[in-house]
Amino acid sequence: MTGRARARARGRPPAQGTAPPAVGAATAQETLPGQLPRSTKPQQPLAVSPVPEESAGRGRQRQTRNVPQGQKERKPEGLQIAAEFQELSLSDRGGRRRDFHDLGVNTRQTIKHVQESKTGTSGSVIKLVANYFRVMSRPQWALYQYHVGYNPEMEARRLRSALLFQHEKLIGKTHAFDGSLLFLPRKLDNKVTEVFSRTRNGEDVKITITLTNELPPSSPACLQFYNIIFRRILKMLNLQQIGRNYYNPNDSITIPDHRVVVWPGFTSSILQYEENIMLCADISYKVLRSETVLDFMYSLYYQVEESRFRDACAKELIGVIVLTKYNNKTYRIDDIDWGGNPQHTFRKADGSEISFVDYYKRQYNQEITDLNQPVLVSQPKRRAISLPGPVILIPELCFLTGLTEKMRNDFNMMKDLSIHTRLPPEQRQHEIRKLRDYIQNDENVQKELQDWGLNFDSHLLSFPGRVVQGEKILQSGNVFDYNPQFADWSKETRGAPLICPKPLDNWLLIYTRRNYDVANTLVQNLFKVTPSMGIKMKQATMIEVDDRTEAYQRALQQSITPDTKIAVCVLSSSRKDKYDAIKKYLCTDCPIPSQCVLARTLSKPQTAMAVATKIALQMNCKMGGELWTVEIPLKQVMIVGIDCYHDTCAGKQSIAGFVASMNQTMTRWFSRCAVQTRGQELVDGLKACLQTALREWFKWNKCLPSRVIVYRDGVGDGQLSTLVSYEVPQFLDCLKSVGRDYNPRLTVIVVKKRLNTRFFAQCGEALKNPPPGTVVDVQVTRPEWYDFFIVSQAVRNGCVSPTHYNVVYDTSKLQPDHIQRLTYKLCHMYYNWPGVIRVPAPCQYAHKLAFLVGQSIHKEPNLQLSDRLYYL
Amino acid sequence: MDKNFKEGQFQGTIKFTPPLSKQRYQFIKDLVAKYRPKKVADLGCADCKLLWMLKFCSCIEVLVGLDISASIMREKMHMLSPLPVDYLQPTERSLTVTLYHGSVAHKDPCMLGFDLVTCIEVIEHLEESELNKFPEVVFGFMAPSIVVISTPNVEFNTLLPGVTSFRHPDHKFEWNRAQFQSWALETARRYDYSVEFTGVGHSPRGMENIGFCTQIGVFLRKCPQTGGFAPSDKSSETVYKTVFKAVYPSLKDEKYLQNTLVGEVVFTAQIIKQSLLNHLMSEREERNDNTTERKAQLQPCFSKDTRKLGVEKSMEPFVKGNVVYVPLKTIFSFPKVNQLCGTFEKLCKLIAGKVKLSSGGYVLLLSTEHEDG
């Protein structure tokens, strides 16, 4: 579901402060009231937002940032500098500042049995290439940080620089200086150096240069420094920065049919990996639209009725990221103020009132032609506390970026797009290498790198990975092997009896008059496909309704009896309101499983049987049936999957889906969700979920699980430390509260799908996608984590994306190999897809549940359904 | 008169609102609005702030900055790069921004032919030898139509708190009004310019005799540039080093024009197609309300209601089979397309090969296939 990534990308709870130091941080100690090197500060000093509160100086922001904002965790003193540095790299554009790489969260040190080794052993070796370049530095390379003091005190930064660099011989040509902190690639002879400079009007100034820090290459501060240097380089290559990545407008691809422009570019980061500091570079595409928000509103106005116009605007625009005509910032539209217009005034930083029209005319020479357009409201994300007040934007001056929901659902549009953006492995690797070539071939860039004593390996990283053996699919006494190349067993298991078929004997089929034929055909086809599965089926109660939401609702209300097993609705369009109404009613007020299906899906004769098979399986799961299993050697283990959905519209609530296994074969699941309202932590709800899950488990198994393994999806970049310091202790608390003698082993694994990491399998000269079951736990993993990658799914087009697993807490004492194998096994257990998926099944179930609740139901479904996969 | 500063409790503390530097830049912007120069150079551009403000002025097509310190220019030079939006919606005007590393005491042919040269708070930083060469380089060699020079008025210093000698340690001198004006008049006379004196930063009431805080001389060249000066006269070696150069996307560049035009043409055609299909659909539904045929096969049929799109009868779009035919004349009649290409011939030439056209080349073909959902 594409909507998901988007929903998640938009709403994330704010990340918490910096976590404990990383392994390499040993020497990053001293605290200085440091300023940031100005060169990397935002580039638009005049780009004052038209809202007064926004225009307060950066200094103020920084001050308030150092105050922990309602967080219990205290920031260790020694990390002040590293924190400053983090800001530095991320504040490059004045945008959100966060440690996106979760630096300094050292979880491996707490897990005893992986201190020596965290690598698995099983499987066959495969030669892999990854999209990483080693960062090469001189031996014994370090970054030296100095404090520079002036006596008498000099105010002007320019002058401070000029005075200091009168001693260029001493300092060297390569330096980064912000007026107070000086960074050098080499060490000065003395720890404290005093020099004298003379101003042009003859005043003598004593300059004291004191060594405050020697930063080893792997220290967080140093890594941030690399990233800054690298950003500089990307700018030198004339790439355009949008958001966090850099794009090349000269190679843009225009798709005029959809008014869309795609910019190719790069996403990159430099980090300390297992053995080396490396640059991870991947190609990235930015979708931009050649229309302003106002253009978009106009065209929408002609498409919808007047009465629905405002709602339609809100639906299409809220959450969208816009670029402005006058600065290089991106803003997220949080609201549309229909009462506002460009003639309204605001108070400038100097206290004077000015209208938006006049401001933009005077400041940027931007003509606003439509004086009656509403204004857009963007809430600054993290500064909300120190700088209240939203940013007001003018639709006419804002350009849309990214895809709207509507575009995502437009098959043709996505097809056109994927032609350009889905590159096969060979081509992708070629594009990635381009970055390296750009760097290699640009004289200025080479000089900059040499000055700092840095360079990049000319080859992509290659190393061995392992392909673990495929699983056997067990289904009612039958054992199936599947072709590992496709990781799909739909053909193999066709016609085989299910583990637990549920009779389809009392069910409703609701359709409109127009769809009578397809509904009828569906029943006929179900009669054909169900017997071999072992499903006992009877004729449905057929109900014809008008094509209106209320008609469906009335039919459900009137026809459902306590014995109804499932209600099937044939819908004539993908209008969401009808679907939502049906789901809401059948998940809350009248809890029975339901199956909605589009008439169009059923109407194609060539796929009718396949569709009927799929629907039969899906309905069986929704009614509590079981399809297949794989061999699970672990006993008395409860597997939990958690994922979140962040609602962008309705009150911005977040929903966590929580799914826990109830039996040893992992075929039955207990599902609940936690709806988080404003001001409440999601983790409270999760705790309650875990408690009920344990109770349920006890009912099923007459004992409590001796192990609990949690797969936690939906953790944003930079949220790891929060998870480790709040959520994990809460889980432990919860387990403790069950009983005095109850002390199960807990494993918490953070699952991450949105990665820039790519693996290519080397087959002779050619590069291909690595086969499903490829496990990587060397080189590109992080030394401070117990982490690994698995490529579990197979893709037809483009490059496969590995999933990252980070075991943040583990008292299970299970060997890494076993955790890896178990994880891969669980990727086989998602019943809506007869194949291996990207994440362990419980995560996907949790996602499905959270998505349904977030999109359609908006409150917790009835608990009577919790023992079935009703949300599939 | 009192508006632009606030007087503190004590005599001698003055704060300008908006800040004096902003007032100086605003002065230049006003001047640009008045004279609408095409080529503008800022000598001593430092952190490029003035250039950044000027890049929004739509009359300017060439913007050049010169500074003695390359590193200071480098710090902020990227804010002179085009914005993503400049690529998304290229404008008619072309704009090139270039930064040079060099001295105002040296001549370089890249500074020839300018309409406006600004020199804001620069001359007081020049050593005597440089100052001596300055008039010859700027007025004699560059010889732009307008030169603006600003410098502190030392008479005002008594009102500035904490200023004992010069306002800035790097200042080599600070002139009073008489000194500046005699220097300016002499320079103007020698190079045949007229000069007017003004300034920013008014003195407080009752002390008007002190003059502006910043004094400004606006020099206008008396004889207009004799069309096409012979470059050979002025030829000299290039001594400035290019630090930064940004060429803004412009519709004058055929590549951008073509891209924009194709985008607009396809989008316009889509609108026409959509309204045509909607029209046909509603007509069809009216006619055979009871038809069992589910998949609407569009029959060859002419639409009669395209006049609302501002289309003449002779160039009506139509549907035949699975193809929508949109005459280019129809598309050309849309103002946005019309504006972009100007002539019909140019339209045909630019979109050739970029969109699917009929064999004659005057009708755009679109498939209806996507619409059966």
Short mmCIF file of C-alpha atoms in Angstrom, two decimals, chain A residues 543-811:
data_model
loop_
_atom_site.label_atom_id
_atom_site.label_comp_id
_atom_site.label_asym_id
_atom_site.label_seq_id
_atom_site.Cartn_x
_atom_site.Cartn_y
_atom_site.Cartn_z
CA ILE A 543 -29.26 -9.09 -1.52
CA GLU A 544 -29.69 -6.52 -4.25
CA VAL A 545 -29.35 -2.88 -3.21
CA ASP A 546 -29.24 0.59 -4.73
CA ASP A 547 -25.83 1.99 -5.34
CA ARG A 548 -25.91 4.20 -2.26
CA THR A 549 -24.05 3.95 1.00
CA GLU A 550 -27.24 3.98 3.05
CA ALA A 551 -28.68 1.16 0.99
CA TYR A 552 -25.72 -1.04 1.81
CA GLN A 553 -25.94 -0.07 5.45
CA ARG A 554 -29.64 -0.86 5.62
CA ALA A 555 -29.14 -4.21 3.94
CA LEU A 556 -26.46 -5.11 6.49
CA GLN A 557 -28.57 -4.00 9.42
CA GLN A 558 -31.57 -5.96 8.26
CA SER A 559 -29.94 -9.16 7.10
CA ILE A 560 -27.18 -9.93 9.54
CA THR A 561 -28.14 -12.55 12.09
CA PRO A 562 -26.05 -13.88 14.98
CA ASP A 563 -25.17 -16.83 12.75
CA THR A 564 -23.90 -14.78 9.83
CA LYS A 565 -20.29 -15.75 9.21
CA ILE A 566 -19.28 -13.11 6.74
CA ALA A 567 -20.78 -10.32 4.61
CA VAL A 568 -19.49 -9.88 1.07
CA CYS A 569 -20.15 -6.57 -0.66
CA VAL A 570 -19.65 -6.06 -4.37
CA LEU A 571 -18.90 -2.38 -4.90
CA SER A 572 -19.28 -0.64 -8.21
CA SER A 573 -16.61 1.99 -7.65
CA SER A 574 -13.61 2.51 -5.46
CA ARG A 575 -15.35 5.41 -3.70
CA LYS A 576 -13.88 5.35 -0.26
CA ASP A 577 -16.91 6.56 1.69
CA LYS A 578 -18.97 3.47 0.93
CA TYR A 579 -16.13 1.17 1.85
CA ASP A 580 -15.46 3.12 5.03
CA ALA A 581 -19.09 3.03 6.10
CA ILE A 582 -19.35 -0.73 5.59
CA LYS A 583 -16.08 -1.43 7.39
CA LYS A 584 -16.89 0.89 10.23
CA TYR A 585 -20.27 -0.71 10.82
CA LEU A 586 -19.01 -4.27 10.61
CA CYS A 587 -15.91 -3.69 12.72
CA THR A 588 -17.52 -1.78 15.56
CA ASP A 589 -21.31 -1.83 15.92
CA CYS A 590 -21.91 -5.20 14.40
CA PRO A 591 -18.71 -7.20 14.61
CA ILE A 592 -18.63 -9.76 11.84
CA PRO A 593 -15.99 -10.28 9.15
CA SER A 594 -16.60 -8.56 5.85
CA GLN A 595 -15.22 -8.78 2.36
CA CYS A 596 -15.49 -5.91 -0.08
CA VAL A 597 -14.69 -6.47 -3.71
CA LEU A 598 -14.80 -4.18 -6.71
CA ALA A 599 -17.12 -5.25 -9.49
CA ARG A 600 -14.41 -4.39 -11.95
CA THR A 601 -12.05 -6.90 -10.36
CA LEU A 602 -14.62 -9.64 -10.86
CA SER A 603 -15.59 -8.68 -14.38
CA LYS A 604 -12.53 -9.90 -16.25
CA PRO A 605 -13.26 -13.48 -17.37
CA GLN A 606 -9.62 -14.44 -17.80
CA THR A 607 -8.80 -13.77 -14.15
CA ALA A 608 -12.14 -14.68 -12.60
CA MET A 609 -11.04 -18.04 -11.22
CA ALA A 610 -7.82 -16.72 -9.78
CA VAL A 611 -9.76 -13.89 -8.14
CA ALA A 612 -12.31 -16.28 -6.71
CA THR A 613 -9.51 -18.43 -5.27
CA LYS A 614 -7.94 -15.41 -3.66
CA ILE A 615 -11.23 -14.23 -2.23
CA ALA A 616 -12.01 -17.68 -0.86
CA LEU A 617 -8.66 -17.80 0.93
CA GLN A 618 -9.03 -14.29 2.24
CA MET A 619 -12.54 -14.92 3.53
CA ASN A 620 -11.36 -18.09 5.18
CA CYS A 621 -8.70 -16.15 7.08
CA LYS A 622 -11.17 -13.48 8.04
CA MET A 623 -13.43 -16.10 9.54
CA GLY A 624 -10.59 -17.50 11.59
CA GLY A 625 -9.31 -20.18 9.24
CA GLU A 626 -5.68 -21.14 8.70
CA LEU A 627 -3.96 -21.66 5.39
CA TRP A 628 -0.40 -22.94 5.66
CA THR A 629 2.57 -22.93 7.97
CA VAL A 630 6.32 -23.43 8.00
CA GLU A 631 8.38 -25.34 10.48
CA ILE A 632 8.85 -23.30 13.66
CA PRO A 633 11.30 -25.06 15.99
CA LEU A 634 10.89 -22.65 18.93
CA LYS A 635 8.43 -23.66 21.60
CA GLN A 636 6.36 -21.47 23.86
CA VAL A 637 7.19 -18.32 22.03
CA MET A 638 4.82 -15.48 21.43
CA ILE A 639 5.69 -13.40 18.39
CA VAL A 640 4.42 -9.85 18.41
CA GLY A 641 4.23 -7.51 15.46
CA ILE A 642 3.66 -3.77 15.85
CA ASP A 643 3.25 -1.10 13.23
CA CYS A 644 1.92 2.42 13.27
CA TYR A 645 -0.29 4.49 11.09
CA HIS A 646 -0.22 8.23 11.41
CA ASP A 647 -3.48 9.77 10.44
CA THR A 648 -2.93 12.98 8.54
CA CYS A 649 -6.51 14.20 8.50
CA ALA A 650 -8.77 13.24 11.35
CA GLY A 651 -7.29 14.96 14.34
CA LYS A 652 -3.84 13.66 13.54
CA GLN A 653 -4.15 10.66 15.76
CA SER A 654 -1.75 7.79 15.52
CA ILE A 655 -2.79 4.19 15.49
CA ALA A 656 -0.63 1.27 16.46
CA GLY A 657 -1.57 -2.15 15.18
CA PHE A 658 -0.62 -4.93 17.57
CA VAL A 659 -0.64 -8.57 16.53
CA ALA A 660 0.50 -11.53 18.65
CA SER A 661 0.80 -15.19 17.73
CA MET A 662 -1.39 -17.59 19.69
CA ASN A 663 -0.09 -20.97 18.67
CA GLN A 664 3.15 -22.72 17.94
CA THR A 665 2.64 -22.93 14.20
CA MET A 666 2.06 -19.18 13.96
CA THR A 667 -1.22 -19.64 12.19
CA ARG A 668 -3.49 -17.92 14.70
CA TRP A 669 -3.09 -14.35 15.77
CA PHE A 670 -4.55 -12.06 18.34
CA SER A 671 -5.00 -8.55 16.96
CA ARG A 672 -5.72 -5.27 18.68
CA CYS A 673 -4.91 -1.72 18.07
CA ALA A 674 -4.04 1.25 20.19
CA VAL A 675 -5.50 4.56 19.17
CA GLN A 676 -3.36 7.37 20.38
CA THR A 677 -5.01 10.65 21.05
CA ARG A 678 -3.22 13.92 21.40
CA GLY A 679 -0.91 14.19 24.34
CA GLN A 680 -0.94 10.50 25.04
CA GLU A 681 1.96 8.21 24.44
CA LEU A 682 1.44 5.37 22.05
CA VAL A 683 3.33 3.09 24.35
CA ASP A 684 0.58 3.17 27.01
CA GLY A 685 -1.79 1.60 24.55
CA LEU A 686 0.81 -0.96 23.50
CA LYS A 687 1.27 -2.00 27.09
CA ALA A 688 -2.44 -2.71 27.39
CA CYS A 689 -2.32 -4.66 24.14
CA LEU A 690 0.53 -6.82 25.40
CA GLN A 691 -1.30 -7.51 28.62
CA THR A 692 -4.42 -8.76 26.86
CA ALA A 693 -2.34 -10.73 24.40
CA LEU A 694 -0.66 -12.60 27.28
CA ARG A 695 -4.06 -13.30 28.80
CA GLU A 696 -5.31 -14.63 25.48
CA TRP A 697 -2.22 -16.75 25.09
CA PHE A 698 -2.87 -18.24 28.47
CA LYS A 699 -6.42 -19.13 27.40
CA TRP A 700 -5.14 -20.86 24.30
CA ASN A 701 -2.12 -22.61 25.74
CA LYS A 702 -2.95 -22.99 29.44
CA CYS A 703 0.40 -21.44 30.21
CA LEU A 704 2.29 -18.24 29.57
CA PRO A 705 4.91 -17.95 26.81
CA SER A 706 8.48 -18.40 27.97
CA ARG A 707 9.70 -16.11 25.23
CA VAL A 708 8.27 -12.96 23.74
CA ILE A 709 9.74 -11.69 20.51
CA VAL A 710 8.56 -8.28 19.39
CA TYR A 711 8.99 -7.12 15.80
CA ARG A 712 8.55 -3.39 15.97
CA ASP A 713 7.90 -1.65 12.66
CA GLY A 714 6.99 1.98 12.17
CA VAL A 715 9.98 3.50 13.94
CA GLY A 716 11.05 6.66 12.18
CA ASP A 717 14.59 7.79 11.56
CA GLY A 718 15.96 9.20 14.73
CA GLN A 719 13.38 7.61 17.01
CA LEU A 720 15.45 4.66 18.05
CA SER A 721 16.65 6.16 21.28
CA THR A 722 13.08 6.89 22.36
CA LEU A 723 12.11 3.36 21.61
CA VAL A 724 15.01 1.93 23.56
CA SER A 725 14.61 4.17 26.55
CA TYR A 726 10.80 4.23 26.85
CA GLU A 727 9.10 1.48 24.98
CA VAL A 728 11.34 -1.42 25.90
CA PRO A 729 11.20 -0.69 29.67
CA GLN A 730 7.43 -0.47 29.37
CA PHE A 731 7.31 -3.90 27.79
CA LEU A 732 9.46 -5.26 30.60
CA ASP A 733 7.21 -3.59 33.16
CA CYS A 734 4.22 -5.13 31.56
CA LEU A 735 5.73 -8.62 31.62
CA LYS A 736 6.71 -8.16 35.24
CA SER A 737 3.21 -7.14 36.19
CA VAL A 738 1.77 -10.43 34.96
CA GLY A 739 3.00 -12.44 37.91
CA ARG A 740 5.76 -12.54 40.44
CA ASP A 741 7.38 -15.67 39.12
CA TYR A 742 6.80 -14.89 35.53
CA ASN A 743 10.04 -13.89 33.88
CA PRO A 744 9.98 -14.58 30.18
CA ARG A 745 12.81 -13.80 27.81
CA LEU A 746 12.20 -10.73 25.75
CA THR A 747 13.58 -9.84 22.36
CA VAL A 748 12.74 -6.55 20.69
CA ILE A 749 13.62 -6.19 17.03
CA VAL A 750 13.17 -2.94 15.16
CA VAL A 751 12.15 -3.55 11.57
CA LYS A 752 12.94 -0.98 8.95
CA LYS A 753 11.94 -1.05 5.31
CA ARG A 754 12.72 2.46 4.18
CA LEU A 755 16.40 2.13 3.56
CA ASN A 756 18.91 3.46 1.15
CA THR A 757 20.87 0.23 1.28
CA ARG A 758 20.86 -1.87 -1.87
CA PHE A 759 22.47 -5.20 -2.51
CA PHE A 760 23.39 -6.59 -5.88
CA ALA A 761 24.32 -10.20 -6.47
CA GLN A 762 27.38 -10.64 -8.58
CA CYS A 763 26.79 -13.28 -11.24
CA GLY A 764 29.88 -13.32 -13.34
CA GLU A 765 30.07 -9.90 -14.91
CA ALA A 766 26.41 -9.12 -14.43
CA LEU A 767 24.67 -7.74 -11.38
CA LYS A 768 21.32 -9.16 -10.40
CA ASN A 769 18.95 -8.91 -7.52
CA PRO A 770 20.02 -11.13 -4.64
CA PRO A 771 17.71 -14.10 -4.22
CA PRO A 772 15.12 -14.22 -1.43
CA GLY A 773 16.70 -15.43 1.77
CA THR A 774 19.86 -13.40 1.38
CA VAL A 775 21.16 -12.41 4.80
CA VAL A 776 23.80 -9.74 5.39
CA ASP A 777 25.30 -9.26 8.83
CA VAL A 778 28.76 -7.96 8.02
CA GLN A 779 30.34 -4.78 6.63
CA VAL A 780 27.24 -2.66 6.17
CA THR A 781 25.84 -3.29 9.62
CA ARG A 782 26.68 -0.98 12.51
CA PRO A 783 29.23 -1.93 15.14
CA GLU A 784 27.14 -0.56 18.00
CA TRP A 785 24.07 -2.57 17.04
CA TYR A 786 23.06 -6.20 16.85
CA ASP A 787 21.61 -5.84 13.39
CA PHE A 788 21.29 -7.62 10.07
CA PHE A 789 19.63 -7.31 6.69
CA ILE A 790 17.40 -9.85 4.97
CA VAL A 791 16.26 -9.77 1.39
CA SER A 792 13.12 -11.83 1.75
CA GLN A 793 10.93 -10.91 -1.19
CA ALA A 794 11.42 -11.22 -4.93
CA VAL A 795 10.64 -8.37 -7.31
CA ARG A 796 9.86 -8.51 -11.00
CA ASN A 797 10.99 -5.01 -11.92
CA GLY A 798 13.67 -2.80 -10.55
CA CYS A 799 15.80 -3.46 -7.54
CA VAL A 800 14.85 -5.43 -4.53
CA SER A 801 14.99 -3.58 -1.26
CA PRO A 802 16.43 -5.32 1.78
CA THR A 803 14.82 -5.03 5.19
CA HIS A 804 16.90 -4.02 8.17
CA TYR A 805 16.47 -5.73 11.51
CA ASN A 806 17.93 -4.23 14.62
CA VAL A 807 17.76 -6.31 17.77
CA VAL A 808 17.68 -3.57 20.37
CA TYR A 809 16.93 -5.73 23.38
CA ASP A 810 17.50 -9.42 23.80
CA THR A 811 17.57 -11.70 26.80
#
